[in-house]
Coordinates of C-alpha atoms and ligand atoms in Angstrom, one line a residue:
M1 CA -38.9 -60.6 -92.4
Q2 CA -37.8 -60.7 -88.7
P3 CA -34.9 -58.5 -87.8
H4 CA -31.9 -60.5 -86.5
R5 CA -31.8 -58.6 -83.2
D6 CA -34.5 -61.0 -81.8
M7 CA -31.8 -63.6 -81.9
S8 CA -29.3 -61.9 -79.6
A9 CA -27.7 -64.2 -77.2
R10 CA -28.7 -64.3 -73.5
R11 CA -25.2 -65.5 -72.7
D12 CA -26.2 -68.8 -71.3
P13 CA -23.9 -71.2 -73.1
G14 CA -25.2 -74.1 -71.0
A15 CA -28.7 -73.7 -72.4
S16 CA -28.3 -72.6 -76.0
A17 CA -25.8 -72.2 -78.9
L18 CA -24.6 -69.1 -80.6
V19 CA -24.2 -68.6 -84.3
S20 CA -20.9 -69.0 -86.0
F21 CA -20.5 -67.7 -89.6
I22 CA -18.6 -70.1 -91.8
V23 CA -17.0 -68.0 -94.5
P24 CA -14.3 -68.3 -97.1
R25 CA -11.0 -66.6 -96.2
A26 CA -11.6 -63.7 -98.6
E27 CA -14.8 -62.7 -96.9
V28 CA -13.6 -63.0 -93.3
K29 CA -12.9 -59.3 -92.9
R30 CA -16.1 -58.1 -94.5
V31 CA -18.3 -60.4 -92.3
K32 CA -16.4 -59.5 -89.2
T33 CA -16.8 -55.8 -89.9
E34 CA -20.5 -56.1 -90.5
L35 CA -20.9 -58.0 -87.2
E36 CA -18.9 -55.5 -85.3
R37 CA -20.9 -52.6 -86.8
R38 CA -24.0 -54.2 -85.3
E39 CA -22.2 -55.2 -82.1
K40 CA -22.9 -58.8 -82.9
F41 CA -19.2 -60.0 -83.1
D42 CA -18.4 -62.1 -80.1
R43 CA -15.2 -60.7 -78.7
S44 CA -14.9 -63.4 -76.1
A45 CA -14.2 -66.0 -78.8
K46 CA -11.7 -66.3 -81.6
I47 CA -12.0 -66.5 -85.3
R48 CA -10.9 -70.1 -86.0
P49 CA -10.0 -72.1 -89.1
N50 CA -12.9 -74.3 -90.0
T51 CA -11.7 -76.2 -93.0
D52 CA -8.7 -75.6 -95.2
Q53 CA -10.8 -73.0 -97.1
T54 CA -13.1 -71.5 -94.5
F55 CA -13.1 -69.8 -91.2
A56 CA -15.6 -69.7 -88.3
I57 CA -16.5 -66.2 -87.1
P58 CA -18.1 -66.2 -83.7
S59 CA -21.2 -64.0 -83.2
S60 CA -23.3 -63.2 -80.2
I61 CA -26.5 -64.1 -82.1
E62 CA -28.4 -66.9 -80.6
W63 CA -29.0 -70.1 -82.5
P64 CA -32.8 -70.6 -82.3
L65 CA -33.6 -73.5 -84.6
A66 CA -36.0 -76.3 -83.8
A67 CA -36.0 -78.2 -87.1
P68 CA -33.7 -78.6 -90.0
D69 CA -36.1 -77.1 -92.5
D70 CA -35.9 -73.8 -90.6
V71 CA -32.1 -73.4 -91.1
E72 CA -32.4 -72.1 -94.6
S73 CA -34.9 -69.5 -93.9
F74 CA -33.1 -68.5 -90.7
R75 CA -29.9 -68.0 -92.7
A76 CA -31.6 -66.0 -95.3
R77 CA -33.3 -63.7 -92.8
L78 CA -30.1 -63.3 -90.7
L79 CA -27.9 -62.4 -93.6
E80 CA -30.3 -59.9 -94.9
G81 CA -30.7 -58.4 -91.5
I82 CA -27.0 -57.8 -91.1
G83 CA -26.5 -56.5 -94.7
L84 CA -24.8 -59.7 -96.0
A85 CA -27.6 -61.0 -98.3
A86 CA -25.2 -60.6 -101.2
L87 CA -23.0 -63.4 -99.7
Q88 CA -25.9 -65.9 -99.5
Q89 CA -23.9 -68.4 -101.6
K90 CA -20.7 -68.0 -99.6
I91 CA -21.8 -68.0 -96.0
Q92 CA -23.0 -71.0 -93.9
L93 CA -24.1 -70.9 -90.3
A94 CA -23.2 -73.3 -87.5
P95 CA -24.1 -73.4 -83.9
R96 CA -21.3 -72.9 -81.4
R97 CA -21.0 -73.6 -77.7
G98 CA -18.3 -73.0 -75.1
A99 CA -15.3 -75.4 -74.9
Q100 CA -16.6 -77.4 -72.0
T101 CA -17.4 -81.1 -71.5
H102 CA -21.0 -81.7 -72.3
A103 CA -22.9 -84.8 -71.6
H104 CA -26.5 -84.3 -72.8
D105 CA -29.0 -86.8 -71.8
A106 CA -31.4 -88.5 -74.2
S107 CA -34.1 -85.9 -73.5
S108 CA -32.0 -83.2 -75.2
H109 CA -33.9 -81.8 -78.1
L110 CA -32.5 -80.2 -81.1
G111 CA -32.4 -76.7 -79.8
Q112 CA -30.3 -77.7 -76.8
N113 CA -27.9 -80.1 -78.6
P114 CA -25.2 -78.3 -80.5
L115 CA -24.1 -81.3 -82.5
R116 CA -27.6 -82.1 -83.7
A117 CA -28.0 -78.4 -84.5
A118 CA -24.7 -78.5 -86.4
I119 CA -26.0 -81.5 -88.4
A120 CA -29.2 -79.6 -89.2
A121 CA -27.1 -76.7 -90.4
W122 CA -24.8 -78.9 -92.5
I123 CA -27.8 -80.6 -94.2
T124 CA -28.7 -77.2 -95.7
T125 CA -25.3 -77.1 -97.4
L126 CA -25.8 -80.4 -99.3
P127 CA -26.7 -80.4 -102.9
S128 CA -30.5 -80.6 -102.8
S129 CA -30.6 -83.9 -104.7
I130 CA -28.4 -86.0 -102.4
L131 CA -30.8 -86.9 -99.6
P132 CA -33.9 -87.5 -101.8
S133 CA -31.9 -89.7 -104.0
L134 CA -31.0 -91.9 -101.1
N135 CA -34.5 -91.7 -99.7
I136 CA -33.2 -90.1 -96.5
A137 CA -35.3 -87.6 -94.4
P138 CA -33.2 -84.8 -93.0
S139 CA -34.9 -85.1 -89.6
A140 CA -33.9 -88.8 -89.4
L141 CA -30.2 -87.9 -89.7
V142 CA -30.6 -85.4 -86.9
S143 CA -32.7 -87.5 -84.6
S144 CA -30.5 -90.6 -85.0
F145 CA -27.3 -88.8 -84.0
P146 CA -26.3 -89.5 -80.4
T147 CA -27.1 -86.9 -77.8
T148 CA -24.0 -87.4 -75.8
H149 CA -20.4 -86.5 -76.5
S150 CA -17.3 -85.4 -74.7
V151 CA -15.0 -82.4 -75.3
Y152 CA -11.5 -82.8 -74.1
P153 CA -10.0 -79.7 -75.6
P154 CA -9.0 -79.6 -78.4
L155 CA -10.8 -82.9 -79.1
L156 CA -14.5 -83.6 -79.6
L157 CA -14.9 -87.3 -78.8
L158 CA -18.1 -88.8 -80.3
P159 CA -19.5 -92.0 -78.7
A160 CA -18.7 -95.3 -80.4
H161 CA -22.2 -95.6 -81.9
A162 CA -22.0 -92.2 -83.7
F163 CA -23.0 -92.6 -87.4
R164 CA -24.0 -96.2 -86.8
S165 CA -27.8 -95.8 -86.7
S166 CA -29.8 -95.7 -89.8
P167 CA -29.8 -93.7 -92.1
W168 CA -26.2 -92.6 -91.4
P169 CA -24.4 -95.7 -92.8
T170 CA -26.3 -95.3 -96.1
L171 CA -25.4 -91.6 -96.3
L172 CA -21.7 -92.2 -95.4
R173 CA -21.4 -94.8 -98.1
H174 CA -22.6 -92.5 -100.8
I175 CA -21.7 -88.9 -99.9
P176 CA -18.6 -87.3 -101.5
S177 CA -15.8 -86.8 -98.8
P178 CA -15.7 -83.0 -99.1
H179 CA -19.2 -82.9 -97.6
L180 CA -18.1 -85.1 -94.8
A181 CA -15.1 -82.8 -94.1
T182 CA -17.6 -79.9 -93.8
L183 CA -19.7 -82.0 -91.4
Y184 CA -16.9 -82.9 -89.1
A185 CA -15.6 -79.3 -89.1
G186 CA -19.1 -78.1 -88.2
L187 CA -19.4 -80.6 -85.4
A188 CA -16.0 -79.5 -84.0
S189 CA -16.9 -75.9 -84.2
A190 CA -20.3 -76.5 -82.5
A191 CA -18.5 -78.2 -79.6
G192 CA -15.8 -75.6 -79.3
A193 CA -13.2 -78.1 -80.4
T194 CA -10.8 -78.3 -83.3
A195 CA -10.4 -82.0 -83.8
V196 CA -13.0 -84.9 -83.9
A197 CA -12.7 -88.6 -83.3
I198 CA -15.0 -91.5 -82.6
N199 CA -14.3 -93.3 -79.3
A200 CA -14.0 -97.0 -79.0
P201 CA -13.7 -99.5 -76.1
I202 CA -10.1 -100.4 -75.2
P203 CA -9.5 -103.7 -77.0
A204 CA -8.7 -106.5 -74.5
S205 CA -6.0 -107.9 -76.8
C206 CA -3.7 -106.8 -79.5
A207 CA -2.9 -108.5 -82.7
A208 CA 0.9 -108.4 -82.2
S209 CA 3.0 -109.5 -79.3
L210 CA 2.8 -106.4 -77.1
G211 CA 1.9 -108.2 -74.0
A212 CA 4.8 -110.7 -74.2
T213 CA 7.2 -108.0 -75.4
E214 CA 6.4 -105.9 -72.4
A215 CA 6.6 -108.7 -69.9
S216 CA 10.0 -109.6 -71.1
N217 CA 11.1 -105.9 -71.2
S218 CA 12.3 -106.2 -74.7
A219 CA 10.3 -103.7 -76.5
D220 CA 12.4 -103.8 -79.7
K221 CA 11.2 -107.2 -80.8
P222 CA 9.5 -106.9 -84.1
P223 CA 5.8 -107.9 -84.1
S224 CA 5.3 -111.4 -85.1
R225 CA 2.5 -111.6 -87.7
S226 CA 1.7 -115.2 -86.9
A227 CA 1.6 -114.6 -83.1
P228 CA -1.7 -115.1 -81.4
P229 CA -3.4 -112.1 -79.9
S230 CA -1.9 -111.1 -76.6
P231 CA -3.4 -109.0 -73.8
N232 CA -3.5 -105.3 -74.5
L233 CA -1.4 -104.5 -71.4
L234 CA -0.6 -101.0 -72.5
R235 CA -4.3 -100.4 -72.7
T236 CA -3.8 -98.8 -76.1
P237 CA -7.0 -97.3 -77.6
S238 CA -6.3 -98.7 -81.1
G239 CA -10.0 -98.7 -82.0
L240 CA -10.3 -94.9 -81.9
T241 CA -11.3 -93.4 -85.3
P242 CA -9.8 -90.0 -86.1
L243 CA -12.2 -88.0 -88.2
H244 CA -11.0 -84.4 -88.4
N245 CA -7.9 -82.5 -87.8
F246 CA -6.4 -85.3 -85.7
P247 CA -2.6 -85.6 -86.1
S248 CA -1.5 -89.2 -85.5
P249 CA 2.2 -89.5 -86.4
V250 CA 1.7 -93.2 -87.0
P251 CA -1.8 -94.5 -88.0
L252 CA -3.5 -96.1 -85.0
S253 CA -3.8 -99.5 -86.7
A254 CA -0.1 -99.5 -87.4
S255 CA 1.0 -98.2 -84.0
A256 CA -1.0 -101.0 -82.3
S257 CA 1.3 -103.5 -83.9
S258 CA 4.5 -101.5 -83.3
P259 CA 5.7 -102.2 -79.8
S260 CA 8.7 -99.9 -80.0
F261 CA 6.6 -97.0 -81.2
L262 CA 4.4 -97.3 -78.1
H263 CA 7.1 -98.2 -75.6
R264 CA 9.7 -95.6 -76.8
P265 CA 8.0 -93.1 -79.2
P266 CA 10.4 -90.8 -81.1
P267 CA 10.5 -87.2 -79.7
A268 CA 9.1 -85.9 -83.0
A269 CA 6.1 -88.2 -82.7
L270 CA 5.5 -86.9 -79.1
R271 CA 5.6 -83.4 -80.4
A272 CA 3.3 -83.9 -83.4
A273 CA 0.6 -85.9 -81.7
L274 CA -2.7 -84.5 -80.5
W275 CA -2.7 -84.1 -76.7
A276 CA -6.1 -83.8 -75.0
H277 CA -6.7 -82.1 -71.7
T278 CA -9.3 -82.2 -68.9
T279 CA -9.6 -81.3 -65.3
Q280 CA -11.3 -83.6 -62.7
H281 CA -11.5 -82.9 -59.0
G282 CA -9.2 -79.9 -59.6
I283 CA -6.5 -82.1 -61.1
A284 CA -5.3 -81.4 -64.7
Q285 CA -4.8 -84.5 -66.9
T286 CA -3.1 -84.6 -70.3
W287 CA -2.9 -87.6 -72.7
A288 CA -2.5 -88.5 -76.3
P289 CA -5.9 -90.2 -77.1
A290 CA -4.4 -92.0 -80.1
Y291 CA -1.9 -93.9 -78.0
T292 CA -2.9 -93.9 -74.3
M293 CA -6.1 -94.5 -72.5
F294 CA -7.9 -92.0 -70.3
S295 CA -10.9 -93.1 -68.3
R296 CA -13.5 -90.5 -67.4
G297 CA -15.4 -93.3 -65.8
N298 CA -13.1 -93.7 -62.9
V299 CA -14.3 -90.5 -61.4
R300 CA -15.7 -92.1 -58.3
E301 CA -12.6 -94.2 -57.8
K302 CA -10.5 -91.1 -58.1
A303 CA -12.7 -89.2 -55.6
R304 CA -12.4 -92.1 -53.2
L305 CA -8.7 -92.0 -53.3
L306 CA -8.8 -88.3 -52.6
E307 CA -11.0 -89.0 -49.5
V308 CA -9.3 -92.1 -48.3
V309 CA -5.7 -91.0 -48.2
E310 CA -5.3 -88.3 -45.5
P311 CA -7.7 -89.3 -42.7
R312 CA -6.4 -92.8 -42.6
V313 CA -2.7 -91.9 -42.3
A314 CA -2.8 -92.0 -38.6
R315 CA 0.3 -93.7 -37.3
S316 CA 3.8 -92.2 -37.3
P317 CA 6.5 -94.2 -38.8
S318 CA 9.4 -95.4 -36.6
P319 CA 11.9 -92.8 -35.4
G320 CA 14.8 -92.3 -37.7
R321 CA 12.9 -92.8 -40.9
A322 CA 12.2 -90.0 -43.3
G323 CA 8.9 -88.3 -42.4
A324 CA 9.4 -89.0 -38.7
G325 CA 10.7 -86.8 -35.9
P326 CA 10.0 -83.3 -34.8
E327 CA 11.8 -81.8 -37.8
A328 CA 9.2 -83.4 -40.0
G329 CA 6.5 -81.0 -38.8
N330 CA 3.2 -82.9 -39.0
A331 CA 4.8 -86.3 -39.1
D332 CA 1.5 -88.1 -39.2
V333 CA 0.6 -86.9 -42.6
R334 CA 3.9 -87.2 -44.3
F335 CA 3.7 -90.1 -46.7
A336 CA 4.7 -91.3 -50.1
A337 CA 2.6 -93.2 -52.6
V338 CA 3.4 -95.6 -55.5
D339 CA 1.4 -96.3 -58.6
L340 CA 2.7 -99.4 -60.3
Y341 CA 0.6 -98.8 -63.5
A342 CA 0.8 -95.0 -63.5
G343 CA -0.5 -94.3 -67.0
V344 CA -1.1 -90.7 -67.4
G345 CA -1.5 -90.3 -63.7
Y346 CA -5.2 -90.3 -63.0
F347 CA -4.7 -92.2 -59.8
A348 CA -1.2 -91.1 -59.0
F349 CA -2.2 -87.5 -59.2
C350 CA -5.0 -88.1 -56.7
Y351 CA -2.3 -89.2 -54.1
A352 CA -0.3 -86.1 -54.9
K353 CA -3.4 -83.9 -54.5
A354 CA -4.4 -85.7 -51.3
G355 CA -1.1 -84.8 -49.6
A356 CA 1.6 -87.4 -50.6
E357 CA 4.9 -85.7 -50.6
V358 CA 6.5 -88.1 -53.1
V359 CA 4.7 -90.1 -55.7
L360 CA 6.6 -92.8 -57.6
G361 CA 5.0 -94.1 -60.8
W362 CA 5.9 -96.9 -63.2
D363 CA 4.9 -97.3 -66.8
I364 CA 6.3 -99.1 -69.8
S365 CA 4.5 -96.9 -72.3
G366 CA 6.5 -93.8 -73.4
W367 CA 3.2 -92.1 -74.3
S368 CA 1.9 -92.7 -70.8
V369 CA 5.1 -91.4 -69.2
E370 CA 5.0 -88.3 -71.4
G371 CA 1.4 -87.7 -70.5
F372 CA 2.2 -88.2 -66.8
A373 CA 5.0 -85.6 -67.0
R374 CA 2.9 -83.1 -69.0
G375 CA 0.0 -83.6 -66.5
A376 CA 2.3 -83.1 -63.5
E377 CA 3.6 -79.9 -65.0
A378 CA 0.1 -78.7 -65.7
N379 CA -0.6 -79.1 -62.0
G380 CA 2.4 -77.1 -61.1
W381 CA 4.3 -80.1 -59.7
V382 CA 7.9 -81.0 -60.2
C383 CA 8.3 -84.3 -62.0
G384 CA 11.5 -86.3 -62.7
R385 CA 11.8 -89.0 -65.3
V386 CA 13.9 -92.1 -65.1
G387 CA 14.5 -94.4 -68.0
E388 CA 15.0 -98.1 -67.9
G389 CA 18.5 -98.9 -66.8
D390 CA 19.2 -95.4 -65.6
D391 CA 21.3 -95.6 -62.5
V392 CA 19.5 -93.3 -60.1
D393 CA 20.7 -92.7 -56.6
L394 CA 19.2 -91.0 -53.7
G395 CA 20.4 -87.6 -55.1
I396 CA 17.4 -87.5 -57.4
V397 CA 15.0 -86.8 -54.5
Q398 CA 17.2 -83.9 -53.2
A399 CA 17.6 -82.7 -56.8
L400 CA 13.9 -82.6 -57.2
E401 CA 13.4 -80.8 -53.9
R402 CA 15.9 -78.2 -55.0
R403 CA 14.1 -77.8 -58.3
R404 CA 10.8 -77.5 -56.5
D405 CA 12.2 -74.8 -54.3
G406 CA 13.3 -72.8 -57.3
E407 CA 17.0 -73.6 -57.1
E408 CA 17.0 -74.4 -60.8
D409 CA 20.6 -74.0 -61.5
E410 CA 21.7 -76.6 -59.1
V411 CA 19.9 -79.4 -60.8
G412 CA 22.1 -80.9 -63.4
Q413 CA 23.0 -84.2 -65.0
G414 CA 25.6 -84.7 -62.3
E415 CA 23.0 -84.6 -59.5
V416 CA 20.1 -86.2 -61.3
V417 CA 21.7 -89.4 -62.3
G418 CA 21.3 -91.0 -65.7
S419 CA 18.9 -89.4 -68.1
A420 CA 16.5 -88.3 -65.3
V421 CA 15.2 -84.8 -66.2
A422 CA 13.3 -82.6 -63.8
S423 CA 10.4 -80.4 -64.9
K424 CA 11.5 -76.8 -65.5
R425 CA 8.3 -75.3 -64.1
R426 CA 8.3 -73.8 -60.6
P427 CA 5.6 -75.0 -58.3
R428 CA 2.6 -73.2 -57.1
R429 CA 2.3 -73.0 -53.4
N430 CA -1.3 -73.7 -52.5
G431 CA -1.4 -73.8 -48.7
R432 CA 0.9 -76.8 -48.1
S433 CA 4.4 -76.4 -46.9
H434 CA 5.6 -78.5 -49.9
E435 CA 4.3 -79.3 -53.3
P436 CA 4.6 -83.0 -54.1
L437 CA 7.5 -84.4 -56.0
L438 CA 6.7 -86.9 -58.7
L439 CA 9.1 -89.5 -60.2
A440 CA 8.0 -91.3 -63.4
F441 CA 10.0 -94.5 -64.1
H442 CA 9.7 -95.5 -67.7
E443 CA 10.2 -99.2 -67.3
S444 CA 8.4 -102.3 -66.1
N445 CA 7.2 -102.3 -62.5
G446 CA 9.3 -105.5 -62.2
Y447 CA 12.1 -103.0 -61.4
A448 CA 10.1 -101.1 -58.8
L449 CA 11.0 -102.9 -55.6
S450 CA 14.8 -102.6 -56.1
R451 CA 14.3 -98.9 -56.9
I452 CA 12.1 -98.4 -53.9
E453 CA 14.5 -100.1 -51.5
R454 CA 17.2 -97.7 -52.6
L455 CA 15.0 -94.6 -52.2
R456 CA 13.2 -95.6 -49.0
S457 CA 15.5 -93.8 -46.6
S458 CA 15.2 -90.5 -48.4
I459 CA 11.4 -90.4 -48.9
P460 CA 8.5 -90.4 -46.4
P461 CA 7.0 -93.8 -45.6
I462 CA 5.1 -95.4 -48.5
R463 CA 1.6 -95.7 -47.3
H464 CA -0.3 -96.3 -50.5
V465 CA 0.4 -98.5 -53.5
N466 CA -1.9 -98.6 -56.5
C467 CA -2.2 -101.5 -58.8
G468 CA -4.6 -100.5 -61.6
L469 CA -4.3 -102.7 -64.6
L470 CA -7.3 -104.4 -66.2
P471 CA -8.3 -107.1 -66.5
S472 CA -5.9 -108.0 -63.6
S473 CA -3.0 -106.4 -61.8
R474 CA -2.1 -109.6 -60.0
G475 CA 1.4 -109.6 -61.5
S476 CA 2.2 -106.6 -59.3
W477 CA 0.8 -107.7 -56.0
A478 CA 4.0 -109.2 -54.7
T479 CA 5.7 -105.9 -55.4
A480 CA 2.9 -104.0 -53.8
V481 CA 2.8 -105.7 -50.5
E482 CA 6.6 -105.3 -50.1
A483 CA 6.5 -101.7 -51.3
V484 CA 4.3 -100.6 -48.4
D485 CA 6.3 -99.3 -45.5
P486 CA 7.3 -102.2 -43.4
D487 CA 7.1 -100.3 -40.2
A488 CA 4.1 -98.0 -40.7
G489 CA 2.0 -100.3 -42.9
G490 CA -0.3 -98.8 -45.5
W491 CA -2.8 -99.6 -48.2
V492 CA -2.7 -101.6 -51.3
H493 CA -5.3 -100.4 -53.8
L494 CA -6.3 -103.1 -56.2
H495 CA -8.4 -101.7 -58.9
E496 CA -10.3 -104.3 -60.7
N497 CA -13.7 -104.9 -62.3
V498 CA -15.8 -107.4 -60.3
G499 CA -19.3 -108.6 -60.9
V500 CA -21.6 -107.3 -58.2
H501 CA -22.4 -110.8 -56.9
D502 CA -18.7 -111.7 -56.8
V503 CA -17.5 -108.8 -54.7
N504 CA -17.2 -110.6 -51.4
A505 CA -15.7 -113.8 -52.8
R506 CA -13.3 -111.8 -55.0
A507 CA -12.3 -109.6 -52.1
D508 CA -11.6 -112.6 -49.8
E509 CA -9.6 -114.2 -52.5
A510 CA -7.5 -111.1 -53.0
V511 CA -6.9 -110.7 -49.2
G512 CA -5.8 -114.3 -49.0
A513 CA -3.4 -113.8 -51.9
L514 CA -1.9 -110.7 -50.3
R515 CA -1.4 -112.5 -47.0
T516 CA 0.4 -115.3 -48.8
L517 CA 2.6 -112.9 -50.6
L518 CA 3.4 -111.0 -47.5
A519 CA 4.3 -114.2 -45.7
A520 CA 6.6 -115.2 -48.5
A521 CA 8.3 -111.8 -48.4
R522 CA 8.6 -111.3 -44.7
K523 CA 10.0 -113.8 -42.3
G524 CA 8.1 -114.0 -39.1
Y525 CA 4.9 -112.7 -40.6
D526 CA 1.9 -114.6 -39.3
E527 CA -0.2 -115.5 -42.3
G528 CA -3.1 -116.4 -40.0
G529 CA -3.1 -112.9 -38.4
E530 CA -5.3 -110.1 -39.5
P531 CA -3.1 -107.6 -41.3
F532 CA -5.6 -107.1 -44.2
A533 CA -9.2 -106.0 -44.2
V534 CA -11.3 -105.3 -47.2
V535 CA -12.7 -101.8 -47.5
D536 CA -15.0 -100.2 -49.9
T537 CA -16.7 -103.3 -51.1
L538 CA -19.9 -101.2 -51.1
K539 CA -18.8 -99.1 -54.0
V540 CA -20.9 -100.9 -56.5
I541 CA -21.4 -99.2 -59.8
H542 CA -23.9 -101.1 -62.0
D543 CA -22.6 -104.6 -62.1
V544 CA -19.0 -103.7 -61.4
S545 CA -17.3 -103.0 -58.0
K546 CA -14.0 -101.7 -57.1
F547 CA -12.3 -102.6 -53.9
S548 CA -9.2 -102.0 -52.0
A549 CA -7.3 -104.2 -49.5
V550 CA -5.9 -102.4 -46.5
Q551 CA -2.8 -103.5 -44.7
N552 CA -2.4 -102.3 -41.1
Ligands
SAM601 C1 -5.1 -99.0 -67.0 S1 -3.7 -98.2 -67.7 C2 -3.3 -96.9 -66.6 C3 -4.3 -96.3 -65.8 C4 -3.8 -95.2 -65.0 N1 -4.4 -95.1 -63.8 C5 -3.8 -93.9 -65.9 O1 -3.9 -92.8 -65.3 O2 -3.7 -93.9 -67.1 C6 -2.4 -99.3 -67.4 C7 -1.1 -98.8 -67.6 O3 -0.2 -99.7 -67.1 C8 1.0 -99.8 -68.0 N2 1.6 -101.1 -67.7 C9 1.1 -102.3 -68.1 N3 1.9 -103.3 -67.7 C10 2.9 -102.7 -67.0 C11 4.1 -103.1 -66.3 N4 4.4 -104.4 -66.2 N5 4.9 -102.2 -65.7 C12 4.6 -100.9 -65.8 N6 3.5 -100.4 -66.4 C13 2.7 -101.3 -67.0 C14 0.4 -99.6 -69.4 O4 1.4 -99.0 -70.2 C15 -0.7 -98.5 -69.1 O5 -0.3 -97.2 -69.2

């Protein structure tokens, strides 16, 4: 029998997993004590609940397995080696990795893939008759499980095809649910997560009348059962399947047909929901995966926004405007940005990070606005919220500035008009003279222009406007061209999916439409002139391209 010391971790969580001991509550102390005595208890991790009845105790012992059949003998050797052979029937082992995002490629083999290793370990816990009775080979379960997954703490998000390849469907149809609960808990633990769900593409349409409801700004209309499917304008991920430890105050299928729950979620639901977190390009993001979308796939677009913003803000606005004049310091780089479909902020925050002093965002989903505010706070930025119909005056910007500068007591309902509420967190100073101020408007972007016209004189020139709704943001283009600073000009970012062969035609069409809209909005504007150019048409990702139109 090999002593367990051969299995000590080399502390390279990217390359291998460590062993977690899955034990009943009554044995936690004993197992922990034995591990500590042998200096095998991993003090850098916590003992976590695994299922209702069991806990996962982290060890520093390396998980060495290469095949499911080995798990049983490994467990027996290990328990004997650390003096716990008497608990053979009570202790299971599971692999464990750090709580990071992992994307393993298809070449990952069992020893490097913590989820496959967790499945291998779980197989050993099944009654010995189950798999043979279904004619399922253990190795087929392991090798047919996807090699990719994402961890957005505390959530392990499995790809949409997880459990779809043979022999999983057969097993899932026949296996008692307590075994599944153990499997999901083991997967979570192996990924350093506490909750598990299966991802799904965002449906293009919803069964109820969310699209129409939203367009008319009357979110309280009950869903009409006979209504034809309408576009999923809130981009609600209603296909997501929660598997384990995933609190959803309202089941996803029901929430998808409940406009008011999505537009104006009750505070208790916001508190109870699962909120996921990630950091991209140094920007923290927070969202409720059951009710709002988050796209990891827009990484390049976000990076592009971070690059594009500062170097191109070259012209000073006219004298007398906010952001101009000697008192403004570096007037050339003082600018504001607008996101007309702000969501949980993954584009809006790029502008904030890139140097925008003020970022105004609009969204009709209460879940998105909550994620936006939480994300802003996680980045150390002050964020105000404005509800539909709130009568906000210019004081809100000054109130946010005071809040940013730490004068917390002076921000009150009298100064922040309506129900606008500024974040309580004080900002970090990270080299810039001012941290950005963010304002989230919880309403249709149809109200954006009138709000912007009232705020314009108290914010720097708006140089960037983002329109990021799929399949089309066209409904916001008229607002976008008018929102851009009329003196200094700026950029309208149209974020759409375009087939690679259609990029040029689509870009020309968009520029033409923007020209027409600008001509309609501004008297004296020469539609035949050249105020727009198309940039970034070369950003082709597979068969999809993103482009921006630039207004000079
Ligand atoms: C593609 S998602 C947002 C993407 C965004 N960049 C993010 O960080 O989440 C589109 C968002 O637009 C919102 N939306 C759709 N129509 C809207 C409208 N007319 N006014 C304001 N927000 C709208 C939806 O609620 C959804 O959150």
